[in-house]
Coordinates of C-alpha atoms in Angstrom, one line a residue:
M3 CA 0.0 0.0 0.0
Q4 CA 2.8 2.4 0.9
A5 CA 4.5 1.7 -2.5
M6 CA 1.3 2.4 -4.4
E7 CA 0.6 5.6 -2.4
S8 CA 4.1 6.8 -3.3
I9 CA 3.5 6.1 -7.0
I10 CA 0.1 7.9 -6.9
H11 CA 1.8 10.9 -5.3
K12 CA 4.8 10.9 -7.7
Y13 CA 2.6 10.9 -10.8
D14 CA 0.0 13.3 -9.3
H15 CA -3.0 11.0 -9.9
K16 CA -6.2 12.5 -8.6
R17 CA -8.9 9.9 -9.2
I18 CA -7.5 6.8 -7.6
S19 CA -8.6 5.0 -4.5
L20 CA -6.6 2.1 -2.9
V21 CA -8.0 -1.1 -1.5
E22 CA -6.0 -3.8 0.4
A23 CA -5.3 -6.8 -1.7
G24 CA -6.3 -10.4 -0.9
V25 CA -4.1 -13.5 -0.9
T26 CA -5.1 -14.3 -4.5
R27 CA -6.0 -12.3 -7.5
H28 CA -9.6 -13.2 -7.3
R29 CA -9.8 -12.2 -3.6
S30 CA -8.2 -8.9 -4.5
I31 CA -10.9 -8.4 -7.2
F32 CA -13.5 -9.2 -4.6
N33 CA -12.1 -6.7 -2.2
G34 CA -12.2 -4.1 -5.0
L35 CA -15.8 -4.8 -5.8
K36 CA -16.7 -4.6 -2.1
A37 CA -15.2 -1.2 -1.9
L38 CA -17.4 -0.1 -4.8
A39 CA -20.6 -1.3 -3.1
E40 CA -22.7 1.7 -2.0
D41 CA -23.3 0.3 1.5
Q42 CA -19.7 0.2 2.5
P43 CA -19.0 2.4 5.6
N44 CA -16.9 5.6 5.0
S45 CA -16.8 4.9 1.3
K46 CA -16.5 7.9 -1.0
L47 CA -17.1 5.8 -4.1
S48 CA -20.5 5.6 -5.7
K49 CA -21.7 2.3 -7.0
P50 CA -20.8 2.1 -10.7
E51 CA -22.9 0.7 -13.5
V52 CA -19.9 -1.1 -15.1
V53 CA -16.7 -2.3 -13.5
I54 CA -13.6 -3.0 -15.6
I55 CA -11.0 -5.5 -14.2
H56 CA -7.5 -5.1 -15.7
D57 CA -4.3 -6.8 -14.8
A58 CA -1.4 -4.4 -14.7
V59 CA 1.0 -6.9 -16.4
R60 CA -0.7 -5.8 -19.6
P61 CA 0.4 -2.2 -19.5
F62 CA -0.5 -1.1 -23.0
V63 CA -4.3 -1.1 -22.9
E64 CA -5.6 1.8 -24.9
E65 CA -8.5 4.0 -23.9
D66 CA -10.6 2.9 -27.0
V67 CA -10.4 -0.7 -25.9
L68 CA -11.8 0.3 -22.5
F69 CA -14.5 2.2 -24.3
K70 CA -15.4 -0.9 -26.4
V71 CA -15.6 -3.0 -23.3
V72 CA -17.9 -0.7 -21.4
T73 CA -20.1 -0.3 -24.5
A74 CA -20.3 -4.0 -25.0
A75 CA -21.1 -4.5 -21.3
K76 CA -24.0 -2.1 -21.5
E77 CA -25.4 -3.1 -24.9
H78 CA -24.7 -6.9 -25.2
G79 CA -24.8 -9.9 -23.1
C80 CA -26.4 -12.3 -25.6
S81 CA -23.6 -13.5 -27.9
D82 CA -22.5 -17.1 -27.9
H83 CA -20.4 -17.4 -31.1
D84 CA -17.3 -15.6 -29.7
L85 CA -16.9 -17.9 -26.7
E86 CA -15.0 -20.7 -28.4
F87 CA -11.9 -18.9 -27.2
G88 CA -13.2 -18.8 -23.7
T89 CA -10.9 -17.4 -21.0
E90 CA -10.9 -17.8 -17.3
C91 CA -12.8 -14.6 -16.8
L92 CA -15.4 -15.4 -19.4
Q93 CA -16.0 -18.8 -17.8
L94 CA -16.4 -17.2 -14.4
A95 CA -18.9 -14.7 -15.8
L96 CA -20.9 -17.5 -17.4
K97 CA -20.8 -19.7 -14.3
Y98 CA -21.6 -17.2 -11.6
S99 CA -23.5 -14.3 -13.1
H100 CA -25.9 -16.3 -15.2
T101 CA -25.4 -14.1 -18.2
K102 CA -23.9 -14.5 -21.6
A103 CA -20.7 -12.6 -22.4
K104 CA -19.4 -10.6 -25.3
L105 CA -15.8 -11.1 -26.3
V106 CA -14.2 -7.8 -27.3
E107 CA -11.1 -7.9 -29.5
G108 CA -8.1 -6.1 -28.1
S109 CA -5.0 -4.6 -29.7
P110 CA -1.8 -6.6 -30.5
D111 CA 0.0 -4.9 -27.6
L112 CA -2.1 -6.6 -24.9
W113 CA 0.5 -9.2 -24.1
K114 CA 1.7 -10.0 -20.6
V115 CA 5.0 -8.7 -19.3
T116 CA 6.0 -11.9 -17.5
Y117 CA 9.7 -12.4 -17.8
K118 CA 12.7 -10.0 -17.7
R119 CA 13.1 -10.2 -21.5
D120 CA 9.5 -8.9 -21.8
L121 CA 10.6 -5.6 -20.2
Y122 CA 12.9 -4.9 -23.2
A123 CA 10.0 -5.4 -25.6
A124 CA 7.8 -3.1 -23.4
E125 CA 10.6 -0.5 -23.4
S126 CA 10.8 -0.7 -27.2
I127 CA 7.0 -0.2 -27.6
I128 CA 7.1 2.9 -25.3
K129 CA 10.1 4.4 -27.2
E130 CA 8.2 3.8 -30.5
K131 CA 5.1 5.5 -29.2
I132 CA 6.7 8.6 -27.8
S133 CA 9.0 9.1 -30.9
Q134 CA 6.1 9.8 -33.3
E135 CA 6.2 13.6 -33.0
I136 CA 8.9 16.2 -33.2
C137 CA 8.4 19.9 -32.5
V138 CA 10.9 22.2 -34.2
V139 CA 11.3 25.4 -32.1
M140 CA 12.5 28.6 -33.8
H141 CA 13.5 32.2 -32.9
T142 CA 11.3 34.4 -35.0
K143 CA 13.6 37.4 -34.5
E144 CA 16.4 35.8 -36.4
E145 CA 16.9 37.0 -39.9
K146 CA 17.8 33.6 -41.2
E147 CA 15.0 31.6 -39.5
H148 CA 14.2 30.0 -42.9
V149 CA 17.1 27.6 -42.1
G150 CA 15.0 26.3 -39.3
H151 CA 12.1 25.7 -41.8
L152 CA 14.5 24.0 -44.1
L153 CA 15.5 21.6 -41.3
E154 CA 11.8 21.0 -40.5
Q155 CA 11.2 20.1 -44.2
V156 CA 14.2 17.7 -44.3
L157 CA 13.0 16.0 -41.1
K158 CA 9.6 15.6 -42.7
N159 CA 11.2 14.1 -45.9
E160 CA 13.6 11.8 -44.0
L161 CA 11.1 10.7 -41.3
N162 CA 7.9 10.2 -43.2
H163 CA 6.4 8.1 -40.3
V164 CA 6.9 10.9 -37.8
K165 CA 4.7 14.0 -37.3
V166 CA 7.0 17.1 -37.5
T167 CA 5.6 20.5 -36.5
S168 CA 7.1 23.9 -35.8
K169 CA 6.5 26.6 -33.2
A170 CA 8.0 30.0 -32.5
L171 CA 9.5 30.7 -29.1
C172 CA 7.8 34.2 -28.9
H173 CA 4.5 32.3 -28.7
A174 CA 5.8 29.9 -26.2
G175 CA 3.0 30.4 -23.7
S176 CA -0.2 29.2 -25.3
D177 CA 1.4 27.1 -28.1
F178 CA 3.6 25.1 -25.8
Q179 CA 0.9 24.5 -23.3
Q180 CA -1.1 22.8 -26.1
I181 CA 2.0 20.8 -27.2
I182 CA 2.5 19.6 -23.6
L183 CA -1.2 18.6 -23.4
E184 CA -0.8 16.7 -26.7
Q185 CA 2.2 15.0 -25.1
C186 CA 5.0 15.7 -27.6
Y187 CA 8.2 14.3 -26.0
N188 CA 10.7 15.6 -28.6
F189 CA 11.9 19.1 -29.2
V190 CA 14.5 20.6 -31.7
C191 CA 15.4 24.1 -30.7
V192 CA 17.1 26.0 -33.6
N193 CA 19.6 28.9 -33.1
V194 CA 21.1 30.5 -36.2
M195 CA 24.3 32.5 -36.1
T196 CA 23.7 33.7 -32.5
P197 CA 25.3 32.8 -29.2
D198 CA 22.1 33.8 -27.3
F199 CA 20.5 30.7 -25.7
Q200 CA 18.3 32.5 -23.3
E201 CA 15.2 31.6 -25.3
S202 CA 16.3 27.9 -25.4
K203 CA 16.7 28.0 -21.7
K204 CA 13.2 29.4 -21.4
L205 CA 11.9 26.4 -23.3
L206 CA 13.8 24.1 -20.9
S207 CA 12.4 25.9 -17.9
M208 CA 8.8 25.5 -19.3
L209 CA 9.4 21.8 -19.8
E210 CA 10.9 21.5 -16.2
G211 CA 7.8 23.3 -14.8
S212 CA 5.4 21.0 -16.6
N213 CA 4.7 17.4 -15.6
L214 CA 5.4 16.1 -19.1
S215 CA 8.7 14.4 -18.2
I216 CA 7.3 12.6 -15.1
L217 CA 6.3 9.5 -17.0
Y218 CA 8.7 9.4 -20.0
P219 CA 12.0 11.1 -20.8
V220 CA 11.8 14.3 -23.0
V221 CA 14.5 14.7 -25.7
V222 CA 15.7 18.2 -26.4
V223 CA 18.2 18.9 -29.1
L224 CA 19.7 22.4 -29.2
V225 CA 20.7 22.9 -32.8
H226 CA 23.2 25.7 -33.6
F227 CA 23.8 26.8 -37.2
F228 CA 27.0 28.7 -38.0
D229 CA 29.4 28.9 -40.9
F230 CA 32.4 26.5 -40.3
K231 CA 34.6 28.7 -42.5
L232 CA 33.9 31.9 -40.6
V233 CA 34.1 30.5 -37.0
P234 CA 36.6 27.8 -36.0
L235 CA 34.8 24.7 -34.8
S236 CA 36.9 24.4 -31.7
Q237 CA 36.1 28.0 -30.7
K238 CA 32.3 27.4 -31.2
M239 CA 32.4 24.2 -29.2
E240 CA 34.3 25.9 -26.4
S241 CA 31.6 28.6 -26.2
L242 CA 28.9 25.9 -25.9
M243 CA 30.4 23.8 -23.2
W244 CA 27.8 25.2 -20.8
I245 CA 25.4 22.7 -22.3
K246 CA 27.2 19.8 -20.6
E247 CA 26.6 21.2 -17.1
F248 CA 23.2 22.4 -17.9
A249 CA 22.2 19.0 -19.3
K250 CA 23.2 17.4 -15.9
E251 CA 20.7 19.6 -14.1
V252 CA 17.7 19.1 -16.4
K253 CA 18.4 15.3 -16.5
K254 CA 17.2 15.3 -12.9
R255 CA 13.8 16.2 -14.3
N256 CA 14.0 13.4 -16.9
I257 CA 14.9 15.8 -19.8
L258 CA 17.6 14.5 -22.1
L259 CA 19.5 17.5 -23.5
C260 CA 22.3 17.5 -26.1
G261 CA 23.7 19.9 -28.6
L262 CA 24.0 19.6 -32.4
L263 CA 26.4 21.9 -34.5
M264 CA 25.4 22.3 -38.1
N265 CA 27.3 23.9 -41.0
Y266 CA 25.4 27.0 -42.2
S267 CA 27.2 27.0 -45.5
Q268 CA 26.5 29.5 -48.4
D269 CA 26.9 26.5 -50.7
E270 CA 23.4 25.2 -51.2
Q271 CA 24.6 21.6 -51.7
K272 CA 26.8 21.6 -48.6
L273 CA 23.9 23.1 -46.6
Q274 CA 21.5 20.3 -47.8
E275 CA 24.1 17.7 -46.9
S276 CA 24.4 19.2 -43.4
L277 CA 20.6 19.3 -43.0
R278 CA 20.3 15.6 -44.0
E279 CA 23.1 14.5 -41.6
G280 CA 21.5 16.6 -38.9
A281 CA 18.1 15.0 -39.5
I282 CA 19.6 11.5 -39.2
I283 CA 21.3 12.4 -35.9
I284 CA 18.1 13.9 -34.5
A285 CA 16.1 10.9 -35.6
A286 CA 18.6 8.6 -33.8
L287 CA 18.5 10.7 -30.6
V288 CA 14.7 10.7 -30.6
K289 CA 14.4 7.0 -31.3
E290 CA 17.1 5.7 -29.0
R291 CA 16.7 8.2 -26.1
N292 CA 20.2 7.3 -24.9
S293 CA 21.0 8.9 -21.6
G294 CA 24.7 8.3 -22.3
L295 CA 24.6 11.1 -24.9
V296 CA 23.2 13.7 -22.5
G297 CA 25.3 16.9 -22.6
Q298 CA 27.3 15.9 -25.7
L299 CA 28.0 18.2 -28.6
L300 CA 27.4 16.4 -31.9
I301 CA 28.4 17.6 -35.4
A302 CA 26.6 17.3 -38.7

């Protein structure tokens, strides 16, 4: 109970009530049903019309599956033809409730996490799900902001299975609240020919202040465009070493930060090559979410 209470507190859940478990799974279910009964003393829970019982070892149940189950429970109860694949729960329902049951098809992800090897598969599914959207963040005050739009377009071309959007930092308030609500876990913050990272730090502060990174790590790539011919690479890297220490701080909030230096060449072909290489690096950072690369300065 103490462990569950700490989890509820950590993830700021509001609509959860705890009930002591029984010695078996079915006794635990019975205890939960008793707690839902309206005649229980000191109970703050109202008696529901439908109760869904779900085992936590199948962590990837989607909301639409729950909706289908509730709808079937309210509308059906007279279907025999699906029961040839009868499960334990179906057989219990038939035996004790004297009603026919409706079998609702679930998603392919509803397999049990039973063995240690299953955790790796589960981690892979989570990474895949939270890597489906990238937000490119740009400074609208920069004269050469079109380079950020070029990077956005290359990302769209290279990652056709990923949703790529762009936002301006000057509209960070309302726009980013919406992005956070939509649960985008990947941000590419673009700086062009400027050493000013105050706006980028503003974005990181907003992410730290939100609860977005409580559940899954948020990847932030600070992209800095500059002309390799005009500014020595070593000099530019030295001026950006603050990223290393800053990344350690935001990592405590489950934000994975790294830097990416890209060549803002006047040669169109070289610029396109740098953009493509940068897109590949960004895709790898988003997909792998490797904490070992936190604070590193990568070069495209």
